[in-house]
């Protein structure tokens, strides 16, 4: 897990299976069903207390947005506006463990 963005309104995390620590990777059962490694992004809207997890084609679309931001550094307002559009998808309340 890698934090990509943190502001008063949003947190964006990149979740990648290849970032799994070695201890966890060594404890997998031999008979476990193999799964395709997939990455995703979690966007937390701090204002509403909800989060959305983007994977599959949504994650690919968001990855393209991040690459565009790296090429042309956006203002904080532009980033927040984009995240606000994704936050409209958020239905899952954030639960602190």
Short mmCIF file of N, CA and C in Angstrom, two decimals:
data_model
loop_
_atom_site.label_atom_id
_atom_site.label_comp_id
_atom_site.label_asym_id
_atom_site.label_seq_id
_atom_site.Cartn_x
_atom_site.Cartn_y
_atom_site.Cartn_z
N UNK A 1 0.85 -1.16 0.00
CA UNK A 1 0.00 0.00 0.00
C UNK A 1 0.91 1.23 0.00
N UNK A 2 0.56 2.18 -0.85
CA UNK A 2 1.34 3.41 -0.97
C UNK A 2 0.39 4.60 -0.99
N UNK A 3 0.64 5.57 -0.10
CA UNK A 3 -0.19 6.76 -0.08
C UNK A 3 0.28 7.68 -1.21
N UNK A 4 -0.66 8.05 -2.08
CA UNK A 4 -0.33 8.92 -3.20
C UNK A 4 -0.71 10.37 -2.95
N UNK A 5 -1.73 10.57 -2.14
CA UNK A 5 -2.24 11.93 -1.94
C UNK A 5 -2.93 12.00 -0.60
N UNK A 6 -2.74 13.13 0.09
CA UNK A 6 -3.39 13.35 1.38
C UNK A 6 -3.65 14.84 1.52
N UNK A 7 -4.90 15.21 1.70
CA UNK A 7 -5.27 16.61 1.90
C UNK A 7 -6.34 16.67 2.98
N UNK A 8 -6.88 17.84 3.21
CA UNK A 8 -7.96 17.97 4.19
C UNK A 8 -9.21 17.23 3.75
N UNK A 9 -9.38 17.06 2.43
CA UNK A 9 -10.60 16.46 1.91
C UNK A 9 -10.48 15.01 1.47
N UNK A 10 -9.28 14.60 0.99
CA UNK A 10 -9.13 13.28 0.39
C UNK A 10 -7.83 12.60 0.79
N UNK A 11 -7.88 11.26 0.72
CA UNK A 11 -6.69 10.41 0.79
C UNK A 11 -6.79 9.44 -0.37
N UNK A 12 -5.67 9.25 -1.10
CA UNK A 12 -5.64 8.30 -2.20
C UNK A 12 -4.53 7.30 -1.91
N UNK A 13 -4.90 6.02 -1.92
CA UNK A 13 -3.94 4.94 -1.69
C UNK A 13 -3.86 4.06 -2.93
N UNK A 14 -2.64 3.62 -3.25
CA UNK A 14 -2.44 2.66 -4.33
C UNK A 14 -2.16 1.32 -3.68
N UNK A 15 -3.00 0.35 -3.95
CA UNK A 15 -2.86 -0.98 -3.37
C UNK A 15 -2.37 -1.93 -4.46
N UNK A 16 -1.19 -2.50 -4.23
CA UNK A 16 -0.59 -3.40 -5.22
C UNK A 16 -0.21 -4.71 -4.55
N UNK A 17 -0.57 -5.83 -5.16
CA UNK A 17 -0.24 -7.13 -4.56
C UNK A 17 1.26 -7.39 -4.52
N UNK A 18 2.04 -6.80 -5.43
CA UNK A 18 3.48 -7.05 -5.43
C UNK A 18 4.19 -6.29 -4.32
N UNK A 19 3.46 -5.46 -3.57
CA UNK A 19 4.05 -4.74 -2.45
C UNK A 19 3.88 -5.53 -1.14
N UNK A 20 3.33 -6.74 -1.25
CA UNK A 20 3.10 -7.61 -0.09
C UNK A 20 4.44 -7.92 0.56
N UNK A 21 4.49 -7.90 1.89
CA UNK A 21 5.76 -8.19 2.54
C UNK A 21 6.10 -9.68 2.46
N UNK A 22 7.37 -9.99 2.59
CA UNK A 22 7.85 -11.37 2.39
C UNK A 22 7.28 -12.34 3.42
N UNK A 23 7.06 -11.88 4.64
CA UNK A 23 6.51 -12.77 5.67
C UNK A 23 5.12 -13.25 5.29
N UNK A 24 4.28 -12.35 4.85
CA UNK A 24 2.92 -12.72 4.45
C UNK A 24 2.95 -13.64 3.25
N UNK A 25 3.84 -13.35 2.29
CA UNK A 25 3.91 -14.17 1.08
C UNK A 25 4.33 -15.60 1.40
N UNK A 26 5.16 -15.80 2.40
CA UNK A 26 5.64 -17.12 2.75
C UNK A 26 4.64 -17.98 3.50
N UNK A 27 3.56 -17.38 4.00
CA UNK A 27 2.61 -18.13 4.81
C UNK A 27 1.41 -18.64 4.01
N UNK A 28 1.38 -18.39 2.72
CA UNK A 28 0.25 -18.85 1.90
C UNK A 28 0.22 -20.37 1.87
N UNK A 29 -0.97 -20.92 1.92
CA UNK A 29 -1.11 -22.37 1.88
C UNK A 29 -0.77 -22.89 0.48
N UNK A 30 -0.23 -24.12 0.44
CA UNK A 30 0.13 -24.71 -0.84
C UNK A 30 -1.09 -24.98 -1.71
N UNK A 31 -2.22 -25.26 -1.09
CA UNK A 31 -3.43 -25.59 -1.84
C UNK A 31 -4.32 -24.38 -2.10
N UNK A 32 -3.80 -23.19 -1.84
CA UNK A 32 -4.60 -21.99 -2.05
C UNK A 32 -4.89 -21.80 -3.54
N UNK A 33 -6.05 -21.28 -3.84
CA UNK A 33 -6.43 -21.05 -5.22
C UNK A 33 -5.65 -19.85 -5.74
N UNK A 34 -4.91 -20.03 -6.83
CA UNK A 34 -4.13 -18.89 -7.34
C UNK A 34 -5.05 -17.79 -7.86
N UNK A 35 -4.65 -16.55 -7.59
CA UNK A 35 -5.43 -15.41 -8.03
C UNK A 35 -4.54 -14.51 -8.86
N UNK A 36 -5.14 -13.87 -9.85
CA UNK A 36 -4.38 -12.93 -10.66
C UNK A 36 -4.05 -11.71 -9.83
N UNK A 37 -2.81 -11.27 -9.88
CA UNK A 37 -2.46 -10.06 -9.13
C UNK A 37 -3.13 -8.85 -9.77
N UNK A 38 -3.79 -8.06 -8.97
CA UNK A 38 -4.48 -6.86 -9.45
C UNK A 38 -4.15 -5.71 -8.54
N UNK A 39 -4.02 -4.58 -9.14
CA UNK A 39 -3.82 -3.39 -8.32
C UNK A 39 -5.10 -2.59 -8.30
N UNK A 40 -5.18 -1.68 -7.37
CA UNK A 40 -6.35 -0.83 -7.28
C UNK A 40 -6.04 0.44 -6.52
N UNK A 41 -6.99 1.32 -6.48
CA UNK A 41 -6.85 2.59 -5.79
C UNK A 41 -8.01 2.76 -4.84
N UNK A 42 -7.71 3.23 -3.65
CA UNK A 42 -8.75 3.54 -2.68
C UNK A 42 -8.77 5.06 -2.52
N UNK A 43 -9.94 5.64 -2.73
CA UNK A 43 -10.11 7.08 -2.57
C UNK A 43 -11.04 7.28 -1.38
N UNK A 44 -10.54 7.98 -0.37
CA UNK A 44 -11.32 8.25 0.84
C UNK A 44 -11.72 9.72 0.82
N UNK A 45 -13.01 9.94 0.91
CA UNK A 45 -13.55 11.30 1.01
C UNK A 45 -13.71 11.59 2.50
N UNK A 46 -12.81 12.38 3.03
CA UNK A 46 -12.84 12.68 4.47
C UNK A 46 -14.07 13.49 4.86
N UNK A 47 -14.61 14.24 3.92
CA UNK A 47 -15.78 15.09 4.23
C UNK A 47 -17.01 14.25 4.51
N UNK A 48 -17.20 13.19 3.73
CA UNK A 48 -18.40 12.36 3.89
C UNK A 48 -18.14 11.11 4.74
N UNK A 49 -16.85 10.79 4.94
CA UNK A 49 -16.53 9.58 5.70
C UNK A 49 -16.75 8.32 4.90
N UNK A 50 -16.71 8.43 3.55
CA UNK A 50 -16.93 7.27 2.69
C UNK A 50 -15.72 7.05 1.80
N UNK A 51 -15.62 5.81 1.29
CA UNK A 51 -14.50 5.47 0.41
C UNK A 51 -15.01 4.69 -0.78
N UNK A 52 -14.20 4.72 -1.84
CA UNK A 52 -14.48 3.93 -3.02
C UNK A 52 -13.18 3.23 -3.41
N UNK A 53 -13.30 1.96 -3.81
CA UNK A 53 -12.15 1.19 -4.26
C UNK A 53 -12.28 1.00 -5.76
N UNK A 54 -11.26 1.44 -6.49
CA UNK A 54 -11.25 1.32 -7.94
C UNK A 54 -10.33 0.18 -8.34
N UNK A 55 -10.86 -0.78 -9.09
CA UNK A 55 -10.01 -1.84 -9.64
C UNK A 55 -10.45 -2.10 -11.07
N UNK A 56 -9.76 -2.98 -11.74
CA UNK A 56 -10.12 -3.30 -13.12
C UNK A 56 -10.01 -2.09 -14.03
N UNK A 57 -11.02 -1.90 -14.87
CA UNK A 57 -10.98 -0.79 -15.83
C UNK A 57 -11.03 0.57 -15.14
N UNK A 58 -11.70 0.65 -13.98
CA UNK A 58 -11.70 1.92 -13.24
C UNK A 58 -10.29 2.27 -12.78
N UNK A 59 -9.55 1.26 -12.30
CA UNK A 59 -8.17 1.50 -11.85
C UNK A 59 -7.29 1.91 -13.01
N UNK A 60 -7.49 1.29 -14.17
CA UNK A 60 -6.69 1.65 -15.35
C UNK A 60 -6.97 3.10 -15.76
N UNK A 61 -8.22 3.49 -15.72
CA UNK A 61 -8.59 4.87 -16.05
C UNK A 61 -7.96 5.85 -15.07
N UNK A 62 -8.01 5.51 -13.79
CA UNK A 62 -7.42 6.39 -12.77
C UNK A 62 -5.90 6.43 -12.91
N UNK A 63 -5.28 5.30 -13.26
CA UNK A 63 -3.83 5.26 -13.47
C UNK A 63 -3.44 6.21 -14.61
N UNK A 64 -4.23 6.26 -15.67
CA UNK A 64 -3.97 7.19 -16.77
C UNK A 64 -4.05 8.64 -16.28
N UNK A 65 -4.98 8.91 -15.39
CA UNK A 65 -5.10 10.26 -14.83
C UNK A 65 -3.85 10.61 -14.02
N UNK A 66 -3.36 9.67 -13.25
CA UNK A 66 -2.15 9.91 -12.45
C UNK A 66 -0.95 10.17 -13.36
N UNK A 67 -0.82 9.38 -14.42
CA UNK A 67 0.27 9.60 -15.37
C UNK A 67 0.17 10.97 -16.03
N UNK A 68 -1.04 11.41 -16.34
CA UNK A 68 -1.23 12.74 -16.92
C UNK A 68 -0.82 13.82 -15.91
N UNK A 69 -1.14 13.60 -14.64
CA UNK A 69 -0.74 14.56 -13.60
C UNK A 69 0.78 14.64 -13.48
N UNK A 70 1.46 13.51 -13.67
CA UNK A 70 2.92 13.51 -13.59
C UNK A 70 3.54 14.28 -14.75
N UNK A 71 2.89 14.28 -15.91
CA UNK A 71 3.40 15.00 -17.07
C UNK A 71 3.14 16.50 -16.97
N UNK A 72 1.98 16.87 -16.44
CA UNK A 72 1.58 18.27 -16.36
C UNK A 72 1.08 18.53 -14.95
N UNK A 73 1.97 18.96 -14.08
CA UNK A 73 1.63 19.12 -12.66
C UNK A 73 0.38 19.99 -12.47
N UNK A 74 -0.69 19.37 -11.97
CA UNK A 74 -1.94 20.11 -11.78
C UNK A 74 -1.90 20.93 -10.48
N UNK A 75 -2.82 21.85 -10.38
CA UNK A 75 -2.99 22.57 -9.13
C UNK A 75 -3.72 21.67 -8.14
N UNK A 76 -3.67 22.02 -6.88
CA UNK A 76 -4.39 21.23 -5.88
C UNK A 76 -5.89 21.27 -6.17
N UNK A 77 -6.39 22.39 -6.65
CA UNK A 77 -7.81 22.51 -6.96
C UNK A 77 -8.20 21.55 -8.09
N UNK A 78 -7.35 21.39 -9.11
CA UNK A 78 -7.64 20.47 -10.21
C UNK A 78 -7.67 19.02 -9.72
N UNK A 79 -6.73 18.68 -8.84
CA UNK A 79 -6.69 17.32 -8.28
C UNK A 79 -7.96 17.08 -7.46
N UNK A 80 -8.30 18.04 -6.60
CA UNK A 80 -9.47 17.90 -5.75
C UNK A 80 -10.76 17.77 -6.58
N UNK A 81 -10.85 18.53 -7.66
CA UNK A 81 -12.04 18.44 -8.53
C UNK A 81 -12.17 17.05 -9.14
N UNK A 82 -11.05 16.50 -9.59
CA UNK A 82 -11.07 15.15 -10.17
C UNK A 82 -11.45 14.11 -9.12
N UNK A 83 -10.85 14.21 -7.94
CA UNK A 83 -11.16 13.26 -6.87
C UNK A 83 -12.61 13.39 -6.43
N UNK A 84 -13.13 14.60 -6.47
CA UNK A 84 -14.53 14.81 -6.09
C UNK A 84 -15.47 14.08 -7.03
N UNK A 85 -15.12 13.99 -8.31
CA UNK A 85 -15.96 13.25 -9.26
C UNK A 85 -15.95 11.76 -8.93
N UNK A 86 -14.78 11.22 -8.59
CA UNK A 86 -14.71 9.81 -8.20
C UNK A 86 -15.42 9.58 -6.87
N UNK A 87 -15.35 10.56 -5.97
CA UNK A 87 -15.97 10.41 -4.66
C UNK A 87 -17.49 10.26 -4.79
N UNK A 88 -18.06 10.70 -5.90
CA UNK A 88 -19.48 10.51 -6.13
C UNK A 88 -19.86 9.04 -6.20
N UNK A 89 -18.88 8.17 -6.47
CA UNK A 89 -19.11 6.73 -6.51
C UNK A 89 -19.05 6.09 -5.13
N UNK A 90 -18.52 6.83 -4.15
CA UNK A 90 -18.28 6.28 -2.81
C UNK A 90 -19.58 5.94 -2.11
N UNK A 91 -19.70 4.69 -1.71
CA UNK A 91 -20.87 4.23 -0.95
C UNK A 91 -20.48 3.58 0.37
N UNK A 92 -19.25 3.10 0.43
CA UNK A 92 -18.77 2.35 1.59
C UNK A 92 -18.31 3.30 2.69
N UNK A 93 -18.93 3.23 3.88
CA UNK A 93 -18.45 4.08 4.98
C UNK A 93 -17.07 3.61 5.45
N UNK A 94 -16.24 4.58 5.83
CA UNK A 94 -14.91 4.26 6.34
C UNK A 94 -15.08 3.75 7.76
N UNK A 95 -14.51 2.57 8.03
CA UNK A 95 -14.57 1.97 9.37
C UNK A 95 -13.15 1.85 9.89
N UNK A 96 -12.90 2.40 11.06
CA UNK A 96 -11.58 2.33 11.67
C UNK A 96 -11.49 1.05 12.47
N UNK A 97 -10.44 0.28 12.25
CA UNK A 97 -10.25 -0.99 12.96
C UNK A 97 -9.48 -0.75 14.23
#
